[in-house]
mmCIF file of C-alpha atoms in Angstrom:
data_model
loop_
_atom_site.group_PDB
_atom_site.id
_atom_site.type_symbol
_atom_site.label_atom_id
_atom_site.label_comp_id
_atom_site.label_asym_id
_atom_site.label_seq_id
_atom_site.Cartn_x
_atom_site.Cartn_y
_atom_site.Cartn_z
ATOM 1 C CA MET A 1 -57.615 19.376 -34.439
ATOM 2 C CA GLU A 2 -55.081 17.749 -36.650
ATOM 3 C CA ALA A 3 -52.966 19.956 -38.537
ATOM 4 C CA ARG A 4 -54.554 18.542 -41.632
ATOM 5 C CA MET A 5 -57.859 20.127 -40.739
ATOM 6 C CA PRO A 6 -56.974 23.645 -40.123
ATOM 7 C CA ILE A 7 -60.086 25.503 -38.861
ATOM 8 C CA ARG A 8 -60.420 28.778 -37.416
ATOM 9 C CA ASN A 9 -63.098 31.531 -36.492
ATOM 10 C CA ALA A 10 -64.280 33.625 -39.417
ATOM 11 C CA SER A 11 -63.981 37.078 -39.269
ATOM 12 C CA ALA A 12 -65.577 40.024 -41.563
ATOM 13 C CA GLU A 13 -62.149 40.440 -43.348
ATOM 14 C CA ASP A 14 -62.806 37.012 -44.733
ATOM 15 C CA ALA A 15 -65.776 38.152 -46.636
ATOM 16 C CA GLY A 16 -64.120 38.329 -49.889
ATOM 17 C CA ALA A 17 -62.836 34.840 -49.650
ATOM 18 C CA LEU A 18 -65.925 33.356 -48.645
ATOM 19 C CA LEU A 19 -68.065 35.178 -51.259
ATOM 20 C CA SER A 20 -65.841 33.936 -53.873
ATOM 21 C CA ILE A 21 -66.782 30.270 -52.778
ATOM 22 C CA TYR A 22 -70.491 31.261 -52.402
ATOM 23 C CA ALA A 23 -70.811 33.122 -55.707
ATOM 24 C CA HIS A 24 -70.395 29.412 -57.556
ATOM 25 C CA TYR A 25 -73.301 28.169 -55.460
ATOM 26 C CA VAL A 26 -75.315 31.075 -56.156
ATOM 27 C CA GLU A 27 -74.570 31.422 -60.106
ATOM 28 C CA SER A 28 -74.203 27.734 -61.205
ATOM 29 C CA THR A 29 -76.488 25.522 -58.686
ATOM 30 C CA ALA A 30 -79.952 25.514 -57.223
ATOM 31 C CA ILE A 31 -77.857 24.469 -53.812
ATOM 32 C CA THR A 32 -78.937 27.997 -52.470
ATOM 33 C CA PHE A 33 -82.083 29.750 -53.957
ATOM 34 C CA GLU A 34 -80.553 33.226 -53.925
ATOM 35 C CA HIS A 35 -80.626 34.378 -57.669
ATOM 36 C CA ASP A 36 -78.122 37.146 -57.382
ATOM 37 C CA VAL A 37 -74.643 37.040 -55.776
ATOM 38 C CA PRO A 38 -74.774 39.611 -52.914
ATOM 39 C CA THR A 39 -72.220 42.424 -52.752
ATOM 40 C CA PRO A 40 -69.066 42.055 -50.688
ATOM 41 C CA GLU A 41 -70.693 44.508 -48.277
ATOM 42 C CA GLU A 42 -73.804 42.618 -47.912
ATOM 43 C CA PHE A 43 -71.858 39.513 -47.464
ATOM 44 C CA ARG A 44 -69.642 41.198 -44.698
ATOM 45 C CA ARG A 45 -72.954 42.370 -42.961
ATOM 46 C CA ARG A 46 -74.031 38.849 -43.123
ATOM 47 C CA ILE A 47 -70.865 37.533 -41.588
ATOM 48 C CA GLU A 48 -70.756 40.248 -38.876
ATOM 49 C CA LYS A 49 -74.526 39.613 -37.855
ATOM 50 C CA THR A 50 -73.815 35.663 -37.351
ATOM 51 C CA LEU A 51 -70.803 36.451 -35.197
ATOM 52 C CA GLU A 52 -72.969 38.345 -32.962
ATOM 53 C CA LYS A 53 -74.242 35.144 -31.495
ATOM 54 C CA TYR A 54 -73.105 31.717 -33.384
ATOM 55 C CA PRO A 55 -70.253 30.480 -34.453
ATOM 56 C CA TYR A 56 -68.745 31.173 -38.111
ATOM 57 C CA LEU A 57 -65.872 28.888 -39.031
ATOM 58 C CA VAL A 58 -63.502 28.663 -42.001
ATOM 59 C CA PHE A 59 -61.285 25.802 -43.323
ATOM 60 C CA GLN A 60 -58.079 27.355 -44.161
ATOM 61 C CA GLU A 61 -55.203 25.566 -46.141
ATOM 62 C CA GLY A 62 -52.115 27.720 -46.225
ATOM 63 C CA ASP A 63 -53.250 31.053 -47.321
ATOM 64 C CA GLU A 64 -56.678 29.729 -49.048
ATOM 65 C CA ILE A 65 -59.779 29.476 -47.294
ATOM 66 C CA VAL A 66 -61.490 26.344 -49.172
ATOM 67 C CA GLY A 67 -64.760 26.253 -47.062
ATOM 68 C CA TYR A 68 -66.878 27.495 -44.339
ATOM 69 C CA ALA A 69 -69.773 26.698 -42.214
ATOM 70 C CA TYR A 70 -71.971 28.746 -39.694
ATOM 71 C CA ALA A 71 -74.733 28.445 -37.475
ATOM 72 C CA GLY A 72 -77.701 30.822 -37.268
ATOM 73 C CA PRO A 73 -81.083 31.059 -35.600
ATOM 74 C CA PHE A 74 -83.883 28.548 -36.127
ATOM 75 C CA VAL A 75 -87.101 30.423 -36.791
ATOM 76 C CA GLY A 76 -85.992 33.468 -34.633
ATOM 77 C CA ARG A 77 -88.395 33.193 -31.930
ATOM 78 C CA ALA A 78 -87.360 33.117 -28.318
ATOM 79 C CA ALA A 79 -88.632 29.593 -27.636
ATOM 80 C CA TYR A 80 -86.302 28.164 -30.254
ATOM 81 C CA SER A 81 -83.127 29.370 -28.707
ATOM 82 C CA ARG A 82 -81.911 26.044 -28.090
ATOM 83 C CA SER A 83 -82.143 24.889 -31.657
ATOM 84 C CA CYS A 84 -79.925 26.355 -34.886
ATOM 85 C CA GLU A 85 -79.911 26.062 -38.278
ATOM 86 C CA LEU A 86 -76.476 25.258 -40.016
ATOM 87 C CA SER A 87 -75.096 26.098 -43.242
ATOM 88 C CA ILE A 88 -71.842 24.850 -45.184
ATOM 89 C CA TYR A 89 -70.199 25.583 -48.372
ATOM 90 C CA LEU A 90 -66.935 24.457 -49.847
ATOM 91 C CA ALA A 91 -64.721 25.376 -52.791
ATOM 92 C CA ARG A 92 -65.619 22.930 -55.812
ATOM 93 C CA ASP A 93 -62.157 21.101 -55.602
ATOM 94 C CA ALA A 94 -62.504 20.916 -51.647
ATOM 95 C CA ARG A 95 -65.216 18.369 -51.542
ATOM 96 C CA GLY A 96 -65.054 14.908 -50.659
ATOM 97 C CA GLU A 97 -61.893 14.696 -48.276
ATOM 98 C CA GLY A 98 -63.382 15.414 -44.892
ATOM 99 C CA ARG A 99 -63.538 19.174 -44.664
ATOM 100 C CA GLY A 100 -67.139 19.481 -44.578
ATOM 101 C CA ARG A 101 -67.104 16.833 -41.735
ATOM 102 C CA ALA A 102 -64.608 18.655 -39.768
ATOM 103 C CA LEU A 103 -66.374 21.980 -39.942
ATOM 104 C CA TYR A 104 -69.419 20.464 -38.862
ATOM 105 C CA GLU A 105 -68.259 18.424 -36.165
ATOM 106 C CA GLU A 106 -66.442 21.713 -34.932
ATOM 107 C CA LEU A 107 -69.549 23.452 -35.273
ATOM 108 C CA GLU A 108 -71.563 20.942 -33.263
ATOM 109 C CA ARG A 109 -68.875 20.918 -30.228
ATOM 110 C CA ARG A 110 -69.073 24.418 -29.870
ATOM 111 C CA LEU A 111 -72.900 24.861 -30.019
ATOM 112 C CA THR A 112 -73.101 21.892 -27.608
ATOM 113 C CA ALA A 113 -70.882 23.953 -25.276
ATOM 114 C CA GLU A 114 -73.495 26.645 -25.683
ATOM 115 C CA GLY A 115 -76.284 24.558 -24.597
ATOM 116 C CA ILE A 116 -77.693 24.147 -28.038
ATOM 117 C CA LEU A 117 -79.794 20.875 -28.424
ATOM 118 C CA ASN A 118 -81.236 20.557 -31.609
ATOM 119 C CA LEU A 119 -79.429 21.147 -35.172
ATOM 120 C CA TYR A 120 -81.488 21.909 -38.483
ATOM 121 C CA ALA A 121 -80.292 21.900 -42.087
ATOM 122 C CA CYS A 122 -82.800 23.087 -44.818
ATOM 123 C CA ILE A 123 -81.608 21.626 -48.009
ATOM 124 C CA ALA A 124 -82.680 22.179 -51.499
ATOM 125 C CA SER A 125 -83.602 18.848 -53.199
ATOM 126 C CA PRO A 126 -84.273 18.039 -56.506
ATOM 127 C CA ILE A 127 -87.439 16.384 -57.912
ATOM 128 C CA ALA A 128 -84.834 14.718 -60.214
ATOM 129 C CA GLU A 129 -81.286 15.244 -59.995
ATOM 130 C CA ASP A 130 -79.859 17.509 -62.748
ATOM 131 C CA GLU A 131 -77.089 19.541 -63.636
ATOM 132 C CA TYR A 132 -77.699 22.250 -60.963
ATOM 133 C CA LEU A 133 -78.677 19.900 -57.982
ATOM 134 C CA THR A 134 -78.232 16.596 -56.698
ATOM 135 C CA HIS A 135 -79.044 14.715 -53.415
ATOM 136 C CA ASP A 136 -75.339 14.821 -52.215
ATOM 137 C CA SER A 137 -76.350 17.487 -49.604
ATOM 138 C CA GLU A 138 -78.807 15.318 -48.168
ATOM 139 C CA ARG A 139 -76.429 12.078 -48.278
ATOM 140 C CA PHE A 140 -73.689 14.405 -46.441
ATOM 141 C CA HIS A 141 -76.107 15.470 -43.852
ATOM 142 C CA THR A 142 -77.589 11.669 -43.401
ATOM 143 C CA HIS A 143 -73.784 10.530 -42.854
ATOM 144 C CA LEU A 144 -73.376 12.799 -40.050
ATOM 145 C CA GLY A 145 -76.471 11.792 -38.262
ATOM 146 C CA PHE A 146 -79.220 14.137 -39.603
ATOM 147 C CA LYS A 147 -82.597 12.654 -40.156
ATOM 148 C CA LYS A 148 -84.924 13.861 -42.629
ATOM 149 C CA VAL A 149 -88.160 15.562 -40.711
ATOM 150 C CA GLY A 150 -89.775 17.559 -43.488
ATOM 151 C CA HIS A 151 -90.620 18.065 -46.884
ATOM 152 C CA PHE A 152 -91.832 20.797 -48.800
ATOM 153 C CA HIS A 153 -92.734 20.347 -52.702
ATOM 154 C CA GLN A 154 -91.973 22.549 -55.593
ATOM 155 C CA CYS A 155 -91.417 25.728 -53.353
ATOM 156 C CA GLY A 156 -88.082 26.849 -55.111
ATOM 157 C CA TYR A 157 -87.764 28.099 -58.725
ATOM 158 C CA LYS A 158 -84.243 28.675 -60.265
ATOM 159 C CA PHE A 159 -82.770 28.139 -63.699
ATOM 160 C CA GLY A 160 -86.525 27.580 -65.191
ATOM 161 C CA ARG A 161 -87.393 24.582 -63.000
ATOM 162 C CA TRP A 162 -88.927 23.758 -59.462
ATOM 163 C CA TYR A 163 -87.064 22.431 -56.920
ATOM 164 C CA ASP A 164 -88.073 20.845 -53.344
ATOM 165 C CA ILE A 165 -86.544 21.683 -49.829
ATOM 166 C CA ILE A 166 -86.182 19.092 -47.256
ATOM 167 C CA TRP A 167 -85.770 19.971 -43.344
ATOM 168 C CA MET A 168 -83.325 17.794 -41.731
ATOM 169 C CA GLU A 169 -82.601 17.426 -37.748
ATOM 170 C CA LYS A 170 -79.930 16.179 -35.572
ATOM 171 C CA ILE A 171 -80.499 16.136 -31.739
ATOM 172 C CA ILE A 172 -77.393 16.743 -29.915
ATOM 173 C CA GLY A 173 -78.366 17.415 -26.250
ATOM 174 C CA LYS A 174 -80.730 15.990 -23.669
ATOM 175 C CA HIS A 175 -83.934 17.935 -23.357
ATOM 176 C CA ILE A 176 -84.630 18.202 -19.597
#
């Protein structure tokens, strides 16, 4: 990894910095369908739970964390143990410069080494782009090799309007 792309493992001590990034998405976007910002304690528990089994990465520049990405269970049943769902959040001014790609590539490298074969992303999708949600996340995932495999209509309600979700998939291993 280039010095320009400083990615490291997250820890529970990063909860405050990560929550400050995530709070913007909860309060000002429909990217997440959470309506209330989690407490610092709840967010810390989420990080600790993820780290029990999956990678959780931060992108740090100097003393500042500017983004994070993590993997988690897909559906949660034993038969899905070779599949993961991914999530990524970047600080508002940290998008568009390769940080997201670097985080996802490192997640993919680590998950491949753990025997994961399928990656999934559940993405909020606007019926029509608005001030809360665009198609940027879908474009980002498409650019990284994900394919749209599902579309659920008007299933999320936030800011007084309905949003769709789409599921995207990337196969990263051989199914033998």
